[in-house]
PDB file of C-alpha atoms in Angstrom:
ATOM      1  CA  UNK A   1     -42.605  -8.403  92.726  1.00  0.00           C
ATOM      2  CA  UNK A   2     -39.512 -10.216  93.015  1.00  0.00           C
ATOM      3  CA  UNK A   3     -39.566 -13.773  91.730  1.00  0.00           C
ATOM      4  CA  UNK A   4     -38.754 -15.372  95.650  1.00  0.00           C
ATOM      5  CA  UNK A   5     -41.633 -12.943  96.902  1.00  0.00           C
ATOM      6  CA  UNK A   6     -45.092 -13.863  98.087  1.00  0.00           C
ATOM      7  CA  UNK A   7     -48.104 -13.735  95.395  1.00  0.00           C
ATOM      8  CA  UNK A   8     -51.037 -13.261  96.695  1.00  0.00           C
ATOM      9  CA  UNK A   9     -52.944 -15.878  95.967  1.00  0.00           C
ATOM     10  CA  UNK A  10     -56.533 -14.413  95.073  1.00  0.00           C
ATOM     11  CA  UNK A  11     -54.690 -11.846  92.489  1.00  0.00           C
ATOM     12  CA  UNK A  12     -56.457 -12.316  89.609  1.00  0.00           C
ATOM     13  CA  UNK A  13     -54.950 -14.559  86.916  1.00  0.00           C
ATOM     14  CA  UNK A  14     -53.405 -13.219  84.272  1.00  0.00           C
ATOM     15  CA  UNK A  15     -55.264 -12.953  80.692  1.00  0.00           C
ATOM     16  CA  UNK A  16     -53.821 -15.745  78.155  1.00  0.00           C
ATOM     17  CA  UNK A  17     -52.655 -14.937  74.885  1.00  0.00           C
ATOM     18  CA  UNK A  18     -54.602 -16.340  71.584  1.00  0.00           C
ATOM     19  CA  UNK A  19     -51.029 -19.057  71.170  1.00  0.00           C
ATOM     20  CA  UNK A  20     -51.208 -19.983  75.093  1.00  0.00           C
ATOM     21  CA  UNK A  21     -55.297 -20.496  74.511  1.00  0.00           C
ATOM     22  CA  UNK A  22     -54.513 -22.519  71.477  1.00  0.00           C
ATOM     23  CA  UNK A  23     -51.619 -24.836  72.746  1.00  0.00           C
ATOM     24  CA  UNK A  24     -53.977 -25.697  75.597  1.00  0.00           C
ATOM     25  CA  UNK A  25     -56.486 -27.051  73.422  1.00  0.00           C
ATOM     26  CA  UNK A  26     -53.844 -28.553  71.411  1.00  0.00           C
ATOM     27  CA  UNK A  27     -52.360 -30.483  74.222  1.00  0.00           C
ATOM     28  CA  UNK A  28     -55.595 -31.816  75.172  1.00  0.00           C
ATOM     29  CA  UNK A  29     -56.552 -32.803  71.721  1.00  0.00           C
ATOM     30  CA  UNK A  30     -53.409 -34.686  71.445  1.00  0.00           C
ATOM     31  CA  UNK A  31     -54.056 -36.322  74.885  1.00  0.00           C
ATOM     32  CA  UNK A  32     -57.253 -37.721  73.685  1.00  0.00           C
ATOM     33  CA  UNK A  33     -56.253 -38.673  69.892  1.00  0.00           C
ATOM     34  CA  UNK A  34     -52.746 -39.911  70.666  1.00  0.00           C
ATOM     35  CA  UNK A  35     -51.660 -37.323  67.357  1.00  0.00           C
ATOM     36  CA  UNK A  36     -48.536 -36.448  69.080  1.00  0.00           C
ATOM     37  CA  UNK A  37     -46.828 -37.491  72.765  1.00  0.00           C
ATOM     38  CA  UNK A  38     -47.257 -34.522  75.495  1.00  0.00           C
ATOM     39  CA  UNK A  39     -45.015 -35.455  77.401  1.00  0.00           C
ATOM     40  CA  UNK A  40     -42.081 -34.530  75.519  1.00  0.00           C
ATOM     41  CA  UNK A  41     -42.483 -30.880  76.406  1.00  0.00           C
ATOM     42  CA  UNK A  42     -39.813 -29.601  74.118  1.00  0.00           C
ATOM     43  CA  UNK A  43     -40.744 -31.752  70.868  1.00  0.00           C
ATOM     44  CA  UNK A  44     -44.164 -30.598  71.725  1.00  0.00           C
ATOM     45  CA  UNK A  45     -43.856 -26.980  71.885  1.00  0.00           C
ATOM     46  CA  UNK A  46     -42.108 -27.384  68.328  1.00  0.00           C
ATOM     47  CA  UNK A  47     -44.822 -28.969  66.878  1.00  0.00           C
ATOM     48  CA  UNK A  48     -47.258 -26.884  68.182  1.00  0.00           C
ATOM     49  CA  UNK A  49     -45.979 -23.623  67.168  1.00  0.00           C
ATOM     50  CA  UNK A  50     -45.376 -25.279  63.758  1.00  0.00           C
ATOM     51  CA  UNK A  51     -48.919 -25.549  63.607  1.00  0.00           C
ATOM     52  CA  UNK A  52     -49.612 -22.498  65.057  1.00  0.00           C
ATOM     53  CA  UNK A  53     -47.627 -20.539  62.309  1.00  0.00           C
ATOM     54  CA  UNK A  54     -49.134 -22.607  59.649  1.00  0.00           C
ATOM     55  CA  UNK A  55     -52.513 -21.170  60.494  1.00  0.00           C
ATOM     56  CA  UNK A  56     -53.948 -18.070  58.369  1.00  0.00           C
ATOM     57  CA  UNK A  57     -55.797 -15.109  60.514  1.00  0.00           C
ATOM     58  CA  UNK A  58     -58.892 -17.020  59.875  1.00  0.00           C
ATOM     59  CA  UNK A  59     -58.118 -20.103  61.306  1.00  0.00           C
ATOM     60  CA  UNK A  60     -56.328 -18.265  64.307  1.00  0.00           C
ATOM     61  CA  UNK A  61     -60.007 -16.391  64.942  1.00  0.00           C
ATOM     62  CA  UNK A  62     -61.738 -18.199  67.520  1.00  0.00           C
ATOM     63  CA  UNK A  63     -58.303 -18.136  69.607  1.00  0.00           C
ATOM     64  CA  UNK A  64     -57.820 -14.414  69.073  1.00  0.00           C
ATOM     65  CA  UNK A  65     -61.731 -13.900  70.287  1.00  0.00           C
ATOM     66  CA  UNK A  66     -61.042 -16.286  73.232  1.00  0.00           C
ATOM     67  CA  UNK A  67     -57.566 -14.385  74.120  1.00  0.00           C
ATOM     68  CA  UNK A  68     -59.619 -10.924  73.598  1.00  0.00           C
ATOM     69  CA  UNK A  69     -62.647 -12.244  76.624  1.00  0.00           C
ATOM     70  CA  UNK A  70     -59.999 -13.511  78.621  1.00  0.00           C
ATOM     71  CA  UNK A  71     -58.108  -9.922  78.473  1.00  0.00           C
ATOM     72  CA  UNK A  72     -61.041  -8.068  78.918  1.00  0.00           C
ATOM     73  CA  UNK A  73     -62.097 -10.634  82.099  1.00  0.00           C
ATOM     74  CA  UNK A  74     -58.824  -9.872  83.382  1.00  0.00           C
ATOM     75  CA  UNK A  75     -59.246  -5.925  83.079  1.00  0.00           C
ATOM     76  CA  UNK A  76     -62.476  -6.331  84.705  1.00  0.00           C
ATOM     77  CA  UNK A  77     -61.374  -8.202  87.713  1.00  0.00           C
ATOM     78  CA  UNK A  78     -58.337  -5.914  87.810  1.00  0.00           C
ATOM     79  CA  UNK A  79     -60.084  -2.933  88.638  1.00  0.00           C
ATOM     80  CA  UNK A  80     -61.788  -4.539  91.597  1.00  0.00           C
ATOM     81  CA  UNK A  81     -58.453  -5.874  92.680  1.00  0.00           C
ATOM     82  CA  UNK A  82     -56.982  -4.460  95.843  1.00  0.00           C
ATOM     83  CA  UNK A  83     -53.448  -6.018  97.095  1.00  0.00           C
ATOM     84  CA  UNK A  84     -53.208  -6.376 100.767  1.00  0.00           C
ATOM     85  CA  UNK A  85     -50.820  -4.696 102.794  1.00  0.00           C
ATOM     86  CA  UNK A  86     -47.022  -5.583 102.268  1.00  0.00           C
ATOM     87  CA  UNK A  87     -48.298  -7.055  98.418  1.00  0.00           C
ATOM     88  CA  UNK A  88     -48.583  -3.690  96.300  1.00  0.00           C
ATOM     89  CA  UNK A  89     -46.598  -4.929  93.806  1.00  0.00           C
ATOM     90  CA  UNK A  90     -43.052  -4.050  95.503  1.00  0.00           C
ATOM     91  CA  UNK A  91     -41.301  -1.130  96.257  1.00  0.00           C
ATOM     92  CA  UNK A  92     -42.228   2.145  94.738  1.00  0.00           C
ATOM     93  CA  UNK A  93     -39.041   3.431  92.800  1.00  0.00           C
ATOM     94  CA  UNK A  94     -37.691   6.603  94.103  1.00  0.00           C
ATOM     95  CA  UNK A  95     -37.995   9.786  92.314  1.00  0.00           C
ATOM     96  CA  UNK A  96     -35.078  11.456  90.690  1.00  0.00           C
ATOM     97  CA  UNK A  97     -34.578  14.762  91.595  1.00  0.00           C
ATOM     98  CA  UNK A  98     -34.462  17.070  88.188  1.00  0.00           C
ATOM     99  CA  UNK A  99     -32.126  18.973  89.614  1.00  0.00           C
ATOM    100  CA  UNK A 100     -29.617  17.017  91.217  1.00  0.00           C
ATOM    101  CA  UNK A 101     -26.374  16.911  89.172  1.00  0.00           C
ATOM    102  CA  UNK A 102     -25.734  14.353  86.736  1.00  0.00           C
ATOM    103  CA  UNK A 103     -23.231  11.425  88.161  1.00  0.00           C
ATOM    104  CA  UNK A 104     -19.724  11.883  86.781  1.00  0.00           C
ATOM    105  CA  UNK A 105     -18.899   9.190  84.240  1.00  0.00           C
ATOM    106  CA  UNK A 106     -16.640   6.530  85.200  1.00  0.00           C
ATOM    107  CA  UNK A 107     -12.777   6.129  83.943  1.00  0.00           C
ATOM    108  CA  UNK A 108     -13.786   3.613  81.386  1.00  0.00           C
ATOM    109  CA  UNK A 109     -16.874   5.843  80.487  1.00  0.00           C
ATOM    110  CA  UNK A 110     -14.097   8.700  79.918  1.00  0.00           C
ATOM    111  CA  UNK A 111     -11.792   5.888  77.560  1.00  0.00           C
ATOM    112  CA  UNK A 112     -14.412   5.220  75.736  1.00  0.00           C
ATOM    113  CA  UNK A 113     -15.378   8.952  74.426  1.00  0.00           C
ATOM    114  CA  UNK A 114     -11.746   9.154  73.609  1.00  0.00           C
ATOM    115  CA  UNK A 115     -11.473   6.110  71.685  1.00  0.00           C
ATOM    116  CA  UNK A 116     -14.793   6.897  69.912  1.00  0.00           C
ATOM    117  CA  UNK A 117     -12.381  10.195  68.670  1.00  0.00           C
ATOM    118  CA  UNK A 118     -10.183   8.147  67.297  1.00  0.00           C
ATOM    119  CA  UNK A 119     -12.005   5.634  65.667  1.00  0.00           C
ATOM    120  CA  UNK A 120     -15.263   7.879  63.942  1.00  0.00           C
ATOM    121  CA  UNK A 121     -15.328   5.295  61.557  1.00  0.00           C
ATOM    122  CA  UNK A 122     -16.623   2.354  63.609  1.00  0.00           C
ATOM    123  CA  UNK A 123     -20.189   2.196  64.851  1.00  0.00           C
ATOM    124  CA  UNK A 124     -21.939   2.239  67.945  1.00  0.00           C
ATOM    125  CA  UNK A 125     -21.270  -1.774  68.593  1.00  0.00           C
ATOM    126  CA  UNK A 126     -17.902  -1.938  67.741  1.00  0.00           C
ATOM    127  CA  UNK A 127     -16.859   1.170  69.551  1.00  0.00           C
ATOM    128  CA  UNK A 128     -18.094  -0.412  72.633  1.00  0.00           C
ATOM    129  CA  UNK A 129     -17.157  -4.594  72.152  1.00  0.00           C
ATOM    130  CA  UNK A 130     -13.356  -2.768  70.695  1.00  0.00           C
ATOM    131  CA  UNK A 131     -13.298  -0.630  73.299  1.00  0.00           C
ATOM    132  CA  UNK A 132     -13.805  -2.717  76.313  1.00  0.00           C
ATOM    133  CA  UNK A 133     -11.388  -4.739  74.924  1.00  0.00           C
ATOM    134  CA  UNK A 134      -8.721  -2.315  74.391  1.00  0.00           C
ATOM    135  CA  UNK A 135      -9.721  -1.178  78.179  1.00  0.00           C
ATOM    136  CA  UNK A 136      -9.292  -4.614  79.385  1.00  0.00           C
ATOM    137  CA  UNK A 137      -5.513  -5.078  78.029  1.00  0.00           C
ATOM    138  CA  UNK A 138      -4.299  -1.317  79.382  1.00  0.00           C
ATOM    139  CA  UNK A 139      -2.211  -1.682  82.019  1.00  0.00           C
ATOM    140  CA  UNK A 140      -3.153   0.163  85.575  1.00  0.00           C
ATOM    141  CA  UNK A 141      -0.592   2.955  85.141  1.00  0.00           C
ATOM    142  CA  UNK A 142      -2.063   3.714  81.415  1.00  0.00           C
ATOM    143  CA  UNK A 143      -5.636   3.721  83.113  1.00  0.00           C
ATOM    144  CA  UNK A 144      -4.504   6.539  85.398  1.00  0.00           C
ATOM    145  CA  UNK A 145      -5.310   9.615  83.184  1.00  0.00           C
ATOM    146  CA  UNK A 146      -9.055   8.202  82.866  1.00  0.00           C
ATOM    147  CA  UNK A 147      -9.556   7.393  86.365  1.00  0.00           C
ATOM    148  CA  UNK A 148      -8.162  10.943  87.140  1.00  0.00           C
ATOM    149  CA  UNK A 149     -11.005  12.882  85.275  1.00  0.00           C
ATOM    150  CA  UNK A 150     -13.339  10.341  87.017  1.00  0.00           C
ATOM    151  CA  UNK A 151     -11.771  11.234  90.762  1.00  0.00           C
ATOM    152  CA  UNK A 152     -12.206  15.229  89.309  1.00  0.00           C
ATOM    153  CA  UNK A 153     -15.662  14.926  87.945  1.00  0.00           C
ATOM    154  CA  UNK A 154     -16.680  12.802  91.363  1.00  0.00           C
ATOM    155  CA  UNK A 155     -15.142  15.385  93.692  1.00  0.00           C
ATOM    156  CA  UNK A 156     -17.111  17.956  92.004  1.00  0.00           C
ATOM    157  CA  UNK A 157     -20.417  15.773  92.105  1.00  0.00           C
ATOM    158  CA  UNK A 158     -19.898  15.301  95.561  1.00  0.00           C
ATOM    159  CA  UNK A 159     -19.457  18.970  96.349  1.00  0.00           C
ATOM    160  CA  UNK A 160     -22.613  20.112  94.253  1.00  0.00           C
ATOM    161  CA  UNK A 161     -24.674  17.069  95.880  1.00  0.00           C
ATOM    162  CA  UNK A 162     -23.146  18.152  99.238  1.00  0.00           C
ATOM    163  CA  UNK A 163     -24.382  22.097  98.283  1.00  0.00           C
ATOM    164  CA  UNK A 164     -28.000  20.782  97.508  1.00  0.00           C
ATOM    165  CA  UNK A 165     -28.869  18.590 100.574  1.00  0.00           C
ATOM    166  CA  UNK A 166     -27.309  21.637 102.755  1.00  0.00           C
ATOM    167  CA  UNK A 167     -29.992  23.787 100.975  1.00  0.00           C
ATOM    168  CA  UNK A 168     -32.620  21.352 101.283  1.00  0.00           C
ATOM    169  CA  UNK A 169     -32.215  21.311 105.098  1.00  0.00           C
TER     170      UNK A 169
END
């Protein structure tokens, strides 16, 4: 689901974790004591999760029981859960064929494995941040030679692509 889509509205709420559980009852405590304002949500959050870390595994217990019934209340209402038409959670992704050709690899893809030759030394991050930099200040004309292999390795894409749909039909 998309975040402008529809929900459906009797989808089953989502299980809470054992922090969400315990900032709730946080919040309310501080509501009724006055211990800190609420209404700062920012300054609020920071305290809380202050508090939250400073709690050992046995003060976090009761939470982590609460956020465990709450998961397993949410599994149980899940399985009964049917979407209605045009809500099934989006479009189904198509399948990839496993034997469709590979797509060719783009003129900067084809830079890139050449300046990884020359530079062995540098590791994965650099070779890409250094690279698309050095891509960025080559000129059209000195971009030609990579765009060429792309054009090649496309043509031939398109002609085994073309080959399998012809076969398929």
């Amino acid at each position: 689901m998309g975040r402008n889509s529809e929900k459906d509205p009797n989808r089953p709420k989502r299980a809470q974790s054992a922090y969400f559980i315990f900032m709730g009852d946080f919040r309310e405590k501080c509501k009724r004591t006055g211990e800190a304002d609420t209404s700062n949500v920012t300054e609020f959050t920071k305290l809380a999760s202050t508090k939250w870390k400073a709690l050992n595994e046995e003060d976090r217990k009761p939470w982590d029981e609460r956020a465990a019934l709450d998961k397993q209340r949410y599994e149980r209402e899940m399985e009964s859960y049917h979407p209605p038409p045009g809500m099934g959670g989006g479009k189904a992704r198509k399948k990839k064929d496993p034997y469709a050709p590979k797509r060719p690899k783009s003129g900067y893809l084809h830079y890139l494995e050449a300046f990884r030759a020359k530079h062995p030394e540098l590791g994965h991050k650099e070779i890409v941040s250094k690279g698309a930099e050095e891509w960025g200040r080559l000129t059209d004309e000195q971009k030609v030679p990579y765009n060429k292999l792309y054009e090649t390795a496309k043509e031939e894409y398109n002609a085994k692509m073309q080959a399998m749909v012809s076969k398929d039909h």
